[in-house]
PDB file of C-alpha atoms and ligand atoms in Angstrom:
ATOM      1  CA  UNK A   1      31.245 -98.583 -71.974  1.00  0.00           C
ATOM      2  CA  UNK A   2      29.529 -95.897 -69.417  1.00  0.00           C
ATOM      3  CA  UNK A   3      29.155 -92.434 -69.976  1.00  0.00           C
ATOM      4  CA  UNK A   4      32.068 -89.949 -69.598  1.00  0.00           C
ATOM      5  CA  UNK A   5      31.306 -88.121 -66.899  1.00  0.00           C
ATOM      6  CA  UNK A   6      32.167 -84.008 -67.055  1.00  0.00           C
ATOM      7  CA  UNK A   7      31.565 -82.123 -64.135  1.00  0.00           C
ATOM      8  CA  UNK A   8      30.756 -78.337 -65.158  1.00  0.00           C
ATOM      9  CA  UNK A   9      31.877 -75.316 -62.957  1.00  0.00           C
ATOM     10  CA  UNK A  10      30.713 -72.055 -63.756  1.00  0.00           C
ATOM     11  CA  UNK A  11      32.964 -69.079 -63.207  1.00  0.00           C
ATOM     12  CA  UNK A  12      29.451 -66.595 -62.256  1.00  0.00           C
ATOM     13  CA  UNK A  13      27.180 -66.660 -58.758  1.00  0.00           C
ATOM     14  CA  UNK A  14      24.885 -64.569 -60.532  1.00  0.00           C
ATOM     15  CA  UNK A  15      20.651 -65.326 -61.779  1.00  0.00           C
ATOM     16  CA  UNK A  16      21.389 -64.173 -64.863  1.00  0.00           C
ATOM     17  CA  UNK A  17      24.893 -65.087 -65.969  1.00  0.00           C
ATOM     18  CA  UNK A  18      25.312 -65.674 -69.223  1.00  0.00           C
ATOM     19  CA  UNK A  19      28.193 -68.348 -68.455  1.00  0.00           C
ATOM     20  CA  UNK A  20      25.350 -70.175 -66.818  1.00  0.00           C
ATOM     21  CA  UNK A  21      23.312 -70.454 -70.207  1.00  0.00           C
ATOM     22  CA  UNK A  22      26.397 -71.200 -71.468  1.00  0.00           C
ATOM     23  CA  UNK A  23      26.914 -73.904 -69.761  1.00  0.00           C
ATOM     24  CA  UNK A  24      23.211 -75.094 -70.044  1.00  0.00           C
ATOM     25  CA  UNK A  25      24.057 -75.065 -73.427  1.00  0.00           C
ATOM     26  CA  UNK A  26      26.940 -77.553 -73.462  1.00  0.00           C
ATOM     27  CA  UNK A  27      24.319 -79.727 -71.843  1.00  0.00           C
ATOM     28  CA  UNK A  28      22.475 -79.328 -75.286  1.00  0.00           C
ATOM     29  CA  UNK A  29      25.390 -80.366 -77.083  1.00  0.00           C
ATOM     30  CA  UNK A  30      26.688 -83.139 -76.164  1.00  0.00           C
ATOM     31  CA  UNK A  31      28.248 -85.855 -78.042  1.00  0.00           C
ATOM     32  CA  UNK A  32      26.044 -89.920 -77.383  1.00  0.00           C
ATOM     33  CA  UNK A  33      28.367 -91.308 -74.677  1.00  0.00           C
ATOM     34  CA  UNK A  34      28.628 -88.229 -72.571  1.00  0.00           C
ATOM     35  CA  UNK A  35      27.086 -86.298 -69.782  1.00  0.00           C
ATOM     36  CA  UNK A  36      27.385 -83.437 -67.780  1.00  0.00           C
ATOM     37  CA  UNK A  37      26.894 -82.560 -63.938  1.00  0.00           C
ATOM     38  CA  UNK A  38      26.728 -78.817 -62.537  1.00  0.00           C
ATOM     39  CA  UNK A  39      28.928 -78.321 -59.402  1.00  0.00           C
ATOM     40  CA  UNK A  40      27.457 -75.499 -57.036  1.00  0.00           C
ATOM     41  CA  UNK A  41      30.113 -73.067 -55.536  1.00  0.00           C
ATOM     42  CA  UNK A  42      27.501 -70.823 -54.598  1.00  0.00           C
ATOM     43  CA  UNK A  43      28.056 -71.310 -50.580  1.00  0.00           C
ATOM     44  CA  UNK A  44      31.784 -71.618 -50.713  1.00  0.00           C
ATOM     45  CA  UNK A  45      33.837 -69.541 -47.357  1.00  0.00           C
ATOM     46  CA  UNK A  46      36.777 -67.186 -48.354  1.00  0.00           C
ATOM     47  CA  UNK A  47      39.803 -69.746 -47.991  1.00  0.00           C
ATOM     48  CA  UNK A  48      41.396 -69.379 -45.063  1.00  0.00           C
ATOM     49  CA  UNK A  49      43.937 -71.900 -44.051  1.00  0.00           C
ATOM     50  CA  UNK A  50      42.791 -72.239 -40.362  1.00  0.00           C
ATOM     51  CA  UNK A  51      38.977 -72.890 -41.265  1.00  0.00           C
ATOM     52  CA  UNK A  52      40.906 -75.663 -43.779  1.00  0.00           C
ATOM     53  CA  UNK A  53      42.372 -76.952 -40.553  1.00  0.00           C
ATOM     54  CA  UNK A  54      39.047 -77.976 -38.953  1.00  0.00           C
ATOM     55  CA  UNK A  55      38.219 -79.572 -42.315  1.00  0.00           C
ATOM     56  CA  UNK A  56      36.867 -79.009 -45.439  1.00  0.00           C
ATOM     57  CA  UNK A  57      33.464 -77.048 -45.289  1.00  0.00           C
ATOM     58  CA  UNK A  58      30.853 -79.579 -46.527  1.00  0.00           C
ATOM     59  CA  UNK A  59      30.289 -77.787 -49.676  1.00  0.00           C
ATOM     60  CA  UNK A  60      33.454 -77.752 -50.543  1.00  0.00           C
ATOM     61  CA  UNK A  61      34.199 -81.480 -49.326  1.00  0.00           C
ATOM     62  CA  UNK A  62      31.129 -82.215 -51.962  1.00  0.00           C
ATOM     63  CA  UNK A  63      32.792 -80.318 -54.739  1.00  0.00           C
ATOM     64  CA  UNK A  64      35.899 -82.283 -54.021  1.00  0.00           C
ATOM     65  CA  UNK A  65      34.048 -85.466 -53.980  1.00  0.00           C
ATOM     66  CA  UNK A  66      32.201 -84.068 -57.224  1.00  0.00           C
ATOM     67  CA  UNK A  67      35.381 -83.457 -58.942  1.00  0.00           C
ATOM     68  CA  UNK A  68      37.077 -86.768 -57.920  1.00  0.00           C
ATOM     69  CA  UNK A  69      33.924 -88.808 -59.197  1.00  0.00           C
ATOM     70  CA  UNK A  70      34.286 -86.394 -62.710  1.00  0.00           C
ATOM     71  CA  UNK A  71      36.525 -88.272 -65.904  1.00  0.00           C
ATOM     72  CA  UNK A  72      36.560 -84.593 -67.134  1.00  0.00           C
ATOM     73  CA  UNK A  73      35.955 -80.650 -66.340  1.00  0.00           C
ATOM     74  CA  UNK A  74      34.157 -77.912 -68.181  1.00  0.00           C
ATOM     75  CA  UNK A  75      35.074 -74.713 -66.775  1.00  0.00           C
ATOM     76  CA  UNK A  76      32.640 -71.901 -68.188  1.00  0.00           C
ATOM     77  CA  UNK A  77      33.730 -68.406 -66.650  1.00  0.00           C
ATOM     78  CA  UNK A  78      33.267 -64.674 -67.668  1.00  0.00           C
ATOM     79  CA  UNK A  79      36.071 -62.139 -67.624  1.00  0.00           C
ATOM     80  CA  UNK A  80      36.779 -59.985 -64.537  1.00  0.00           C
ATOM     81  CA  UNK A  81      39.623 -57.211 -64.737  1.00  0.00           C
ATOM     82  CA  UNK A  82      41.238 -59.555 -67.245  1.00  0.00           C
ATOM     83  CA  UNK A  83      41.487 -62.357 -65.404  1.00  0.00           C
ATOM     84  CA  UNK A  84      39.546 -65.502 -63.747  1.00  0.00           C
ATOM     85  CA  UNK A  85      36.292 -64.224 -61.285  1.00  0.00           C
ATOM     86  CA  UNK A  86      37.287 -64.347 -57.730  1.00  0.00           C
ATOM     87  CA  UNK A  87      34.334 -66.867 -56.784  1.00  0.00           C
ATOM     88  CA  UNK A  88      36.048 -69.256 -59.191  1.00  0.00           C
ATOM     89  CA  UNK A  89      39.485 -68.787 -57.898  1.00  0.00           C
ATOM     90  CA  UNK A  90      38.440 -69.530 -54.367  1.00  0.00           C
ATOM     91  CA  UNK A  91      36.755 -72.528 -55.466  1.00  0.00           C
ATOM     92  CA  UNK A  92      39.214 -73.595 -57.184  1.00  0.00           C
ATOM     93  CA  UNK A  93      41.806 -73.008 -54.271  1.00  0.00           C
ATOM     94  CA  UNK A  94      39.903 -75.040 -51.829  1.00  0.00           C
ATOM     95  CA  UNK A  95      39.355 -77.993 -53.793  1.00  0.00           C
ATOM     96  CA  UNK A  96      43.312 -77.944 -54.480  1.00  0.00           C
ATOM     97  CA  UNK A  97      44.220 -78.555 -51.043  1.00  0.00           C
ATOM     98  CA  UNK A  98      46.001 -81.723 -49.643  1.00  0.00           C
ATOM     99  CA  UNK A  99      45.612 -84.364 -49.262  1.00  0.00           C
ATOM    100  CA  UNK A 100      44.734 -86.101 -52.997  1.00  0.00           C
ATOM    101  CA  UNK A 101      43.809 -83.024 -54.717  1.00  0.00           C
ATOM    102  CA  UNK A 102      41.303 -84.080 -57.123  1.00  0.00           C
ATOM    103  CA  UNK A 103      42.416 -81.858 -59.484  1.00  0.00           C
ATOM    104  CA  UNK A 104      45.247 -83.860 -60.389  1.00  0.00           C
ATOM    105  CA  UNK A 105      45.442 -85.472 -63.820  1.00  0.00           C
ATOM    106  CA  UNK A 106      42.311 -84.370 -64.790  1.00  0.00           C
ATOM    107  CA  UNK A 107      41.377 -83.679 -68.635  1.00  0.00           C
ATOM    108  CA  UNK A 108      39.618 -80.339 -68.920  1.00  0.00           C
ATOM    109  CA  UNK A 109      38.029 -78.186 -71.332  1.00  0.00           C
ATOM    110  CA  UNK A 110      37.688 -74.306 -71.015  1.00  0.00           C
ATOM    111  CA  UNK A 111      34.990 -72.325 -72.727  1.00  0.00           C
ATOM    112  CA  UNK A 112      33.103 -68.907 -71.540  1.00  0.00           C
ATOM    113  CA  UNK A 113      31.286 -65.560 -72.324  1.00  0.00           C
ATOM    114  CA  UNK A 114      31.963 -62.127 -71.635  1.00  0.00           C
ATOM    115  CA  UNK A 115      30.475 -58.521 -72.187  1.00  0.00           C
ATOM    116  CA  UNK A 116      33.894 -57.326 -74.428  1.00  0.00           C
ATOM    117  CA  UNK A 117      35.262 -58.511 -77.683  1.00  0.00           C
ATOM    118  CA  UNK A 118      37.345 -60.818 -76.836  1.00  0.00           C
ATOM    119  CA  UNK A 119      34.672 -63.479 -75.042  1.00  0.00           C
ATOM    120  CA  UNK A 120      37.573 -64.303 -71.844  1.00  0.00           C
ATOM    121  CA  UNK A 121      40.733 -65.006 -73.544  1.00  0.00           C
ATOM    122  CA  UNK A 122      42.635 -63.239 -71.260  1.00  0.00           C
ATOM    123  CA  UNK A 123      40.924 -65.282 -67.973  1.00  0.00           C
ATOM    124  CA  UNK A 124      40.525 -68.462 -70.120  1.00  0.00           C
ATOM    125  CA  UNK A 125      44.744 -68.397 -70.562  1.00  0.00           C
ATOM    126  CA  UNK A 126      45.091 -67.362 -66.779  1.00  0.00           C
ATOM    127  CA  UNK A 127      42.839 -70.651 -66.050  1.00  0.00           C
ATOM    128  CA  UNK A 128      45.828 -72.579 -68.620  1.00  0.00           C
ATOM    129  CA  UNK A 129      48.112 -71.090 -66.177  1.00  0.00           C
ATOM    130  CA  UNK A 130      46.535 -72.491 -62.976  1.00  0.00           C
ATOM    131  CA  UNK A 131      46.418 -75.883 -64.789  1.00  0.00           C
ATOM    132  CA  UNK A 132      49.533 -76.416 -65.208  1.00  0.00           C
ATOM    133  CA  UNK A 133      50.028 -76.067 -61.688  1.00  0.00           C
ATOM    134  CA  UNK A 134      47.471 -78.234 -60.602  1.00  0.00           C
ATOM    135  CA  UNK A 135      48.337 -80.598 -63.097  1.00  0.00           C
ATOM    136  CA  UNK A 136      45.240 -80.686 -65.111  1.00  0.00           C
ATOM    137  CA  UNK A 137      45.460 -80.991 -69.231  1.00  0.00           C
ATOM    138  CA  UNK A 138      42.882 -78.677 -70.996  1.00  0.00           C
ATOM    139  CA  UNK A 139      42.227 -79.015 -74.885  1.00  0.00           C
ATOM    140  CA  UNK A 140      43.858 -76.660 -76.567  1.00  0.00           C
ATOM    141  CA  UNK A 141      41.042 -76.409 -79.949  1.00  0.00           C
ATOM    142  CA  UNK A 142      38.913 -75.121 -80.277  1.00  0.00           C
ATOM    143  CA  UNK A 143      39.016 -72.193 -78.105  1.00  0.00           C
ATOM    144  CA  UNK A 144      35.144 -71.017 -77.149  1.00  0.00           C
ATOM    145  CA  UNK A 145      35.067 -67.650 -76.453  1.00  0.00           C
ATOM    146  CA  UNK A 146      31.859 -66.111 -76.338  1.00  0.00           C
ATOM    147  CA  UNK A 147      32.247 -61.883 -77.550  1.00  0.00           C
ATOM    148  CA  UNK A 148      29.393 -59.492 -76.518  1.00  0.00           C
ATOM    149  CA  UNK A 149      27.202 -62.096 -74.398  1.00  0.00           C
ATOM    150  CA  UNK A 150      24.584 -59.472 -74.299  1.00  0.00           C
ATOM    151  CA  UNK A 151      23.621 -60.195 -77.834  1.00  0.00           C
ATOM    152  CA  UNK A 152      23.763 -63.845 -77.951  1.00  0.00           C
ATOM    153  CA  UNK A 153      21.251 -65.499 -75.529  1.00  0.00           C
ATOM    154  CA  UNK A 154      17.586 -65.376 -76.168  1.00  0.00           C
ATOM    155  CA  UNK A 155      15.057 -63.641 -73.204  1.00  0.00           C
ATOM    156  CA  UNK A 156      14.504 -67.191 -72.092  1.00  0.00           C
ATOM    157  CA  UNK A 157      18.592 -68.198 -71.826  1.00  0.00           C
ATOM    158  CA  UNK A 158      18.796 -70.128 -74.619  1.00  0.00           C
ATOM    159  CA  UNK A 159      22.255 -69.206 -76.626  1.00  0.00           C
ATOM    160  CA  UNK A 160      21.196 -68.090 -80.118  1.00  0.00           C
ATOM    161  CA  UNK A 161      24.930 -67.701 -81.786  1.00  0.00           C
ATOM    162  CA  UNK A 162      24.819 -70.947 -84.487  1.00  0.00           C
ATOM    163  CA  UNK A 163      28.721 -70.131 -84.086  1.00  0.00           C
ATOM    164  CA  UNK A 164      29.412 -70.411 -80.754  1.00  0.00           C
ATOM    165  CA  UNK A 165      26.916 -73.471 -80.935  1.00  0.00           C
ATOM    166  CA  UNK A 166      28.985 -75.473 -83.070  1.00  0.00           C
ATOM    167  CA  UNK A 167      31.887 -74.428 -81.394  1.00  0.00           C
ATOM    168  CA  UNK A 168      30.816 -75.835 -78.394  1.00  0.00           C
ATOM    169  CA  UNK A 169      29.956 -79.255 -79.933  1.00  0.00           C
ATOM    170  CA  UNK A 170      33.610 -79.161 -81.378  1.00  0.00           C
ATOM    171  CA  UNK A 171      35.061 -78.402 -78.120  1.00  0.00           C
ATOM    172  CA  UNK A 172      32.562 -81.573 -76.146  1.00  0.00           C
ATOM    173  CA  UNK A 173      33.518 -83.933 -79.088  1.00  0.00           C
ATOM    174  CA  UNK A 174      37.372 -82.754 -78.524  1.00  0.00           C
ATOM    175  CA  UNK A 175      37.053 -83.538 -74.768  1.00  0.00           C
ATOM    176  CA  UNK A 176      35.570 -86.894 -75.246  1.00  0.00           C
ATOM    177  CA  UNK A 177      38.229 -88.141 -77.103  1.00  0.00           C
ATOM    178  CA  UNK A 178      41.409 -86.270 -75.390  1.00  0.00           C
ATOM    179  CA  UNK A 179      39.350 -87.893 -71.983  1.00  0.00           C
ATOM    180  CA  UNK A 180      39.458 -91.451 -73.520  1.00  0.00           C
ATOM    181  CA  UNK A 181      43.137 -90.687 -74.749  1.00  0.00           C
ATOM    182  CA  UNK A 182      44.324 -90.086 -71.603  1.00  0.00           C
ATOM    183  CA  UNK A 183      42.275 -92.633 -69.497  1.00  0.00           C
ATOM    184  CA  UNK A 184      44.401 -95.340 -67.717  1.00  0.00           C
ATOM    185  CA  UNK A 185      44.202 -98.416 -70.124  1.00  0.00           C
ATOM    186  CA  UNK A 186      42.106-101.495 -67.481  1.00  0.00           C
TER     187      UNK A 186
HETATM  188  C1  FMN B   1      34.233 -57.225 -61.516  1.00  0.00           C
HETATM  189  C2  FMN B   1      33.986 -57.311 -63.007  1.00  0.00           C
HETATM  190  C3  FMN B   1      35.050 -57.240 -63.872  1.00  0.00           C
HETATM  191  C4  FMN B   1      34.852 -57.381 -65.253  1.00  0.00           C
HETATM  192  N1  FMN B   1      35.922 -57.404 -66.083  1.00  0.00           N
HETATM  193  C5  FMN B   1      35.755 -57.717 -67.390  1.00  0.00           C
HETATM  194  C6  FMN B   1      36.889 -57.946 -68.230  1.00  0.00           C
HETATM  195  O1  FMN B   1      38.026 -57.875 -67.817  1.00  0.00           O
HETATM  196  N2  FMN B   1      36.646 -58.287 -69.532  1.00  0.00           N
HETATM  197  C7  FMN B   1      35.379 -58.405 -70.036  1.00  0.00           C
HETATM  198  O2  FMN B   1      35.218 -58.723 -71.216  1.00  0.00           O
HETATM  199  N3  FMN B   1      34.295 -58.201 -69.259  1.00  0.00           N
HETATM  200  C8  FMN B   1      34.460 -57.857 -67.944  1.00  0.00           C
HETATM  201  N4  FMN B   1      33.363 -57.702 -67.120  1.00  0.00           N
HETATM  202  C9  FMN B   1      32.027 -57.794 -67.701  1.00  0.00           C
HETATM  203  C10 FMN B   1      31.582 -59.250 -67.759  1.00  0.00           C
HETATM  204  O3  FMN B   1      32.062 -59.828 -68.960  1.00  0.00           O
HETATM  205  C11 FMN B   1      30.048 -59.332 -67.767  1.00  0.00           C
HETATM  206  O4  FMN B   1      29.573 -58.777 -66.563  1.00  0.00           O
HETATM  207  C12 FMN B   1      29.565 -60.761 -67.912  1.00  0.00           C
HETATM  208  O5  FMN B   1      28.193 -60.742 -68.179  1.00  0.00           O
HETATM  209  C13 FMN B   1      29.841 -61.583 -66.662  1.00  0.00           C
HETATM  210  O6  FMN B   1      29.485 -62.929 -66.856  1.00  0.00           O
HETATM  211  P1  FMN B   1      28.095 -63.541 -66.343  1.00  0.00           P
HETATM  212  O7  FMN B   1      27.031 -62.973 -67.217  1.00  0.00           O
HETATM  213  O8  FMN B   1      28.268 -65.011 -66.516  1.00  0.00           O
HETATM  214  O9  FMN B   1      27.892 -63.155 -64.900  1.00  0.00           O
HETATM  215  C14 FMN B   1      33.542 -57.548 -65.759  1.00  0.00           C
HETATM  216  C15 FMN B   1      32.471 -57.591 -64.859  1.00  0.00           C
HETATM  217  C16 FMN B   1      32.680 -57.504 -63.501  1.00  0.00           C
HETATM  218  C17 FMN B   1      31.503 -57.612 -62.552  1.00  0.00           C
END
């Protein structure tokens, strides 16, 4: 059988971003059978319906190609006023537009790191939200929330937590199988 194929899209533009290591990390992790693609939103327009009606910028026209090609999403995003960053929203809103969106159908898993306490809940259930629209189905356990970022990654990026380590095995392993679960039987 080939390799599921998970197509990661980070919620943070910036050097540094500790959703970035994050998501470096998952590429650490990952269960035999498995592997894991970055998408780059980095170049992405505001949305604007009459740019969308010349056609998909090619950057986004690749990340809808990306996310077509993808048996599975990993969405690792930080917190902004409580809710999902802007840059990932946009993305997110361009690659839903008709025709075929290619979010449609898609298994998902949602995981990400933030500078308060509570490690994105409150952006990670907003993301739920916009699934259900979009008709995506995200794992529901476990839930990865990274507290405190700050104090987690090494100097060179490398996520120190043993916690949020295994957590983020548990949450690969859990998207393997709710992937194969939900693939269309040949
Ligand atoms: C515009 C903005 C809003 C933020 N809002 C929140 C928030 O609601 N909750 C939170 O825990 N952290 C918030 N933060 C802090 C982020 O968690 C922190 O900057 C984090 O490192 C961003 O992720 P990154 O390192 O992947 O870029 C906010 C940061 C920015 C720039």
């Amino acid at each position: 059988m080939s390799d599921i194929k998970v197509l990661g899209i980070c919620g943070s533009l910036r050097k540094g971003s500790f959703n970035a290591m994050a998501l470096r990390a998952a590429q650490g992790q990952i269960p035999a059978g498995m592997k894991i693609d970055i998408a780059d939103i980095s170049a992405f327009p505001l949305y604007n319906e009459d740019v969308r009606a010349q056609g998909f910028p090619a950057a986004v026209q690749a990340f809808r190609d990306q996310i077509a090609a993808a048996d599975a999403l990993l969405f690792v995003t930080p917190e902004y006023n409580y809710s999902v960053p802007g840059v990932l929203k946009n993305a997110i809103d361009w690659a839903s537009r008709p025709p075929n969106h290619p979010f449609d159908g898609k298994p998902v898993a949602i995981m990400g790191a933030s500078g308060g306490v509570l490690g994105t809940a409150r952006a990670q259930y907003h993301l739920r939200q916009i699934c259900v629209f979009l008709n995506m189905f995200p794992v529901n356990k476990p839930e990865v929330m990274i507290p405190q970022a700050q104090t987690r990654f090494d100097a060179e990026g490398r996520l120190t937590d043993e916690t949020a380590k295994g957590l983020i095995k548990q949450l690969l392993e859990s998207l393997q199988a709710w992937t194969l679960r939900l693939k269309p039987k040949a």
